[in-house]
Short mmCIF file of C-alpha atoms in Angstrom, two decimals:
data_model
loop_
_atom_site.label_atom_id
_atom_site.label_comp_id
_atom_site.label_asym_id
_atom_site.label_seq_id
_atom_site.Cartn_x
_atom_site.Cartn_y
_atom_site.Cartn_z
CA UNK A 103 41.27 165.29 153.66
CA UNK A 104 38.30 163.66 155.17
CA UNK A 105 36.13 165.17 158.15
CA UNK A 106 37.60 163.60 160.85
CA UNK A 107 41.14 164.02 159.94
CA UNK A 108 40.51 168.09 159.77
CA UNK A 109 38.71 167.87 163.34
CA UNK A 110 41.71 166.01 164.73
CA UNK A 111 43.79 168.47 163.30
CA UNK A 112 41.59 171.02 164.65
CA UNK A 113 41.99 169.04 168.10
CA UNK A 114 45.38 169.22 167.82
CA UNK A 115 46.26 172.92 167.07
CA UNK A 116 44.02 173.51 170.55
CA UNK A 117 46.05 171.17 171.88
CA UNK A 118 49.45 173.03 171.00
CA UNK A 119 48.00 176.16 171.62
CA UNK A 120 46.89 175.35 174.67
CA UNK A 121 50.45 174.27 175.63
CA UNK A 122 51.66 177.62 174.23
CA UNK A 123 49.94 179.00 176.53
CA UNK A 124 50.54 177.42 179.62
CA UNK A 125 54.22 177.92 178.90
CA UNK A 126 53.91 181.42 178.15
CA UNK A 127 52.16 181.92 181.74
CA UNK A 128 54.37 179.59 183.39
CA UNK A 129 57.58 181.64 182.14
CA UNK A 130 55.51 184.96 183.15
CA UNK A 131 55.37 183.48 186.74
CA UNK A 132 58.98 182.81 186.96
CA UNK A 133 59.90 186.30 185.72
CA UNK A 134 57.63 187.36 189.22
CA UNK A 135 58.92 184.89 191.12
CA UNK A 136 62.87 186.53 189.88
CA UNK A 137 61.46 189.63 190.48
CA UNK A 138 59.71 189.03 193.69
CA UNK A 139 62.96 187.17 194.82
CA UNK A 140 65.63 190.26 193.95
CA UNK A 141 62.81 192.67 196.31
CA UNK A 142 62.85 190.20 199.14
CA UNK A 143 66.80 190.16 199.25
CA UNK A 144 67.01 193.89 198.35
CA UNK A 145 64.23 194.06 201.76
CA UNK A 146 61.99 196.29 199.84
CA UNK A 147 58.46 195.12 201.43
CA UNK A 148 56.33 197.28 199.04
CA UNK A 149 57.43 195.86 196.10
CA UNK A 150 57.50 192.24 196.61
CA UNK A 151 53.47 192.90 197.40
CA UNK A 152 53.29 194.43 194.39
CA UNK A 153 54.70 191.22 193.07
CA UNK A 154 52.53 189.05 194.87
CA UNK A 155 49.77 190.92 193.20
CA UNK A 156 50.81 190.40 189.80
CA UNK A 157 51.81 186.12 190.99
CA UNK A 158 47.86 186.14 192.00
CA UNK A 159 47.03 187.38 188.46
CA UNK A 160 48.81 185.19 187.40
CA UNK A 161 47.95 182.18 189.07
CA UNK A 162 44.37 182.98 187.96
CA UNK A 163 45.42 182.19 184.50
CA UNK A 164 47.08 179.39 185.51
CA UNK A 165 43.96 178.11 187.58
CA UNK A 166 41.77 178.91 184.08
CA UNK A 167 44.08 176.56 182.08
CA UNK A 168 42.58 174.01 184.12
CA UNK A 169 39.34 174.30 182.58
CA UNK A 170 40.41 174.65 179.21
CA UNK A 171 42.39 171.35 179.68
CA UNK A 172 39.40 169.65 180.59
CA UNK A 173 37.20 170.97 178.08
CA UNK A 174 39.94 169.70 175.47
CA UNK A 175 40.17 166.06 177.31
CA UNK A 176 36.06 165.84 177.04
CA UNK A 177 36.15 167.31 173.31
CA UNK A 178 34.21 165.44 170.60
CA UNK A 179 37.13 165.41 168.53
CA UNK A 180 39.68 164.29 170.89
CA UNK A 181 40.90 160.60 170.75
CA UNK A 182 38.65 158.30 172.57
CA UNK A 183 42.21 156.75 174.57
CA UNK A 184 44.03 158.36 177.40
CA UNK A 185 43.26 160.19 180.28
CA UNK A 186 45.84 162.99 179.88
CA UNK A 187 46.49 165.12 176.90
CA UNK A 188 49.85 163.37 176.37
CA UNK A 189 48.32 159.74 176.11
CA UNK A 190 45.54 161.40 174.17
CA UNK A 191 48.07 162.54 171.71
CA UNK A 192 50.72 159.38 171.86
CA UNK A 193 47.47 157.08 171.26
CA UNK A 194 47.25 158.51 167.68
CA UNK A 195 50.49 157.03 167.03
CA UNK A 196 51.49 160.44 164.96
CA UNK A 197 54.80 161.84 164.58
CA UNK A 198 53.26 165.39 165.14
CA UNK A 199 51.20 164.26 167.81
CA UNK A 200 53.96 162.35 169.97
CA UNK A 201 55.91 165.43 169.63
CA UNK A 202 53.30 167.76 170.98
CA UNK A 203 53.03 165.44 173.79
CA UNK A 204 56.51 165.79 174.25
CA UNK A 205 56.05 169.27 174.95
CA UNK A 206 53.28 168.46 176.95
CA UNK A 207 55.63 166.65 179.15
CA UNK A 208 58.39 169.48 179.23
CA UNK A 209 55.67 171.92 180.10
CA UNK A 210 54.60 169.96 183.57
CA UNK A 211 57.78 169.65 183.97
CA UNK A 212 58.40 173.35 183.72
CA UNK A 213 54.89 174.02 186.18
CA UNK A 214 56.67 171.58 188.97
CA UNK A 215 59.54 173.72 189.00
CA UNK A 216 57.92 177.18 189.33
CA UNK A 217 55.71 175.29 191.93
CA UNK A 218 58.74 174.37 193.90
CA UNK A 219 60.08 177.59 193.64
CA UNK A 220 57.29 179.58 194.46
CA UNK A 221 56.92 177.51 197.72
CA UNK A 222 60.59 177.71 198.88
CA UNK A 223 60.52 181.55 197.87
CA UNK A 224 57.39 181.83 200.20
CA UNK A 225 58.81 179.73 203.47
CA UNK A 226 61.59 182.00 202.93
CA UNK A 227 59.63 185.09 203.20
CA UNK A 228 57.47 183.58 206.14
CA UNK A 229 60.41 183.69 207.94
CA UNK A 230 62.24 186.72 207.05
CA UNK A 231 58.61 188.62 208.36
CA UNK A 232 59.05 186.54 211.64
CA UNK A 233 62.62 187.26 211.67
CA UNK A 234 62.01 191.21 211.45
CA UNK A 235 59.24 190.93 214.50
CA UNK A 236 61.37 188.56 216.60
CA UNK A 237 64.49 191.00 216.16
CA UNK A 238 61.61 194.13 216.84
CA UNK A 239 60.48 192.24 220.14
CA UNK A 240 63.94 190.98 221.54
CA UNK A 241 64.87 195.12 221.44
CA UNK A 242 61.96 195.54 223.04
CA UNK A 243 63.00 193.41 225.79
CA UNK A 244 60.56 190.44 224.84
CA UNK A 245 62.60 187.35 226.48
CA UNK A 246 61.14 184.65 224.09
CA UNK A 247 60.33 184.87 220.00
CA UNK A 248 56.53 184.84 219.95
CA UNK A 249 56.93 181.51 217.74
CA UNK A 250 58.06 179.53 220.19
CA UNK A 251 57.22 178.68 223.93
CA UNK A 252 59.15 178.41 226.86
CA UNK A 253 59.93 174.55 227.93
CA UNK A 254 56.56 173.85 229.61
CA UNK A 255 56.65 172.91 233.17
CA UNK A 256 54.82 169.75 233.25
CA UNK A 257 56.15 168.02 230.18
CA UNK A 258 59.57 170.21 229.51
CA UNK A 259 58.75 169.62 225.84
CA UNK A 260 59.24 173.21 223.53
CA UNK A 261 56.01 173.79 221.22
CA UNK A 262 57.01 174.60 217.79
CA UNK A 263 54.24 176.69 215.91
CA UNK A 264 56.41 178.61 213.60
CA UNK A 265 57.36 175.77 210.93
CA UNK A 266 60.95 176.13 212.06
CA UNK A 267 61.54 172.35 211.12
CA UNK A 268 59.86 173.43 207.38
CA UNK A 269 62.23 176.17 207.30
CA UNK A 270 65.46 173.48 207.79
CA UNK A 271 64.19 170.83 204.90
CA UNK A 272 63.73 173.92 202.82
CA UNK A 273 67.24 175.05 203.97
#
């Protein structure tokens, strides 16, 4: 085995690790985003900000991946073609290789879904909060939700500040 063969290798086991990685944080912040889910539906305030903490954590790996991914795209070792880690690994036209960047592939694909999750999950509890204060101020007699205005006189056009169109696509 010659020297650059065993520092492509090398390249490549931080390149699967790496991917290990990423999934095992990615499937850590679906298990919060579950958990964080069941608290919202069960109403129970305290713990979904205990699950927010542990989603921050959590995002601060994610956020540290970044780096490392970088540092492995700019490696000495690492092919010279591609700007990704999949092209990286599909231009060294290796069985191994094309099916690491495979799960390369599966594990964006895996990110985009937590991401779209995690943002639906969040408009939803945006507006559960403002649902809570809006019932709070209508008992109190409050004639309008604080979200939205009264038709204005001059233009008769209502002012929507509370994302309740974001709330309907998300719907």
């Amino acid at each position: 085995m010659t020297n650059a063969m065993s520092a492509h290798q090398s390249w490549t086991q931080q390149v699967s690790d790496y991917v290990d990685d990423l999934v095992q944080i990615t499937e850590a912040m679906d298990l919060i985003l579950d958990e964080t889910r069941v608290h919202t539906i069960n109403l129970k305030p305290n713990e979904v900000d205990e699950s927010t903490a542990k989603l921050a954590q959590t995002i601060s790996q994610l956020e540290a991946m970044v780096e490392r991914r970088e540092a492995l795209l700019h490696a000495p070792e690492a092919p010279a073609e591609g700007l990704s880690l999949s092209e990286k690994l599909l231009a060294t036209r290796r069985i191994e290789d094309a099916r690491l960047a495979r799960r390369c592939g599966e594990a964006t694909e895996q990110i985009k879904t937590t991401h779209q999750r995690a943002n639906a999950l969040f408009v939803c509890q945006y507006h559960l909060s403002r649902f809570q204060s809006e019932m709070l101020d209508r008992l109190a007699g409050v004639a309008a939700p604080p979200t939205y205005e009264k038709p204005n006189a001059k233009g008769g056009q209502k002012q929507n500040r509370g994302g309740g169109e974001l709330f309907n696509e998300a719907a």
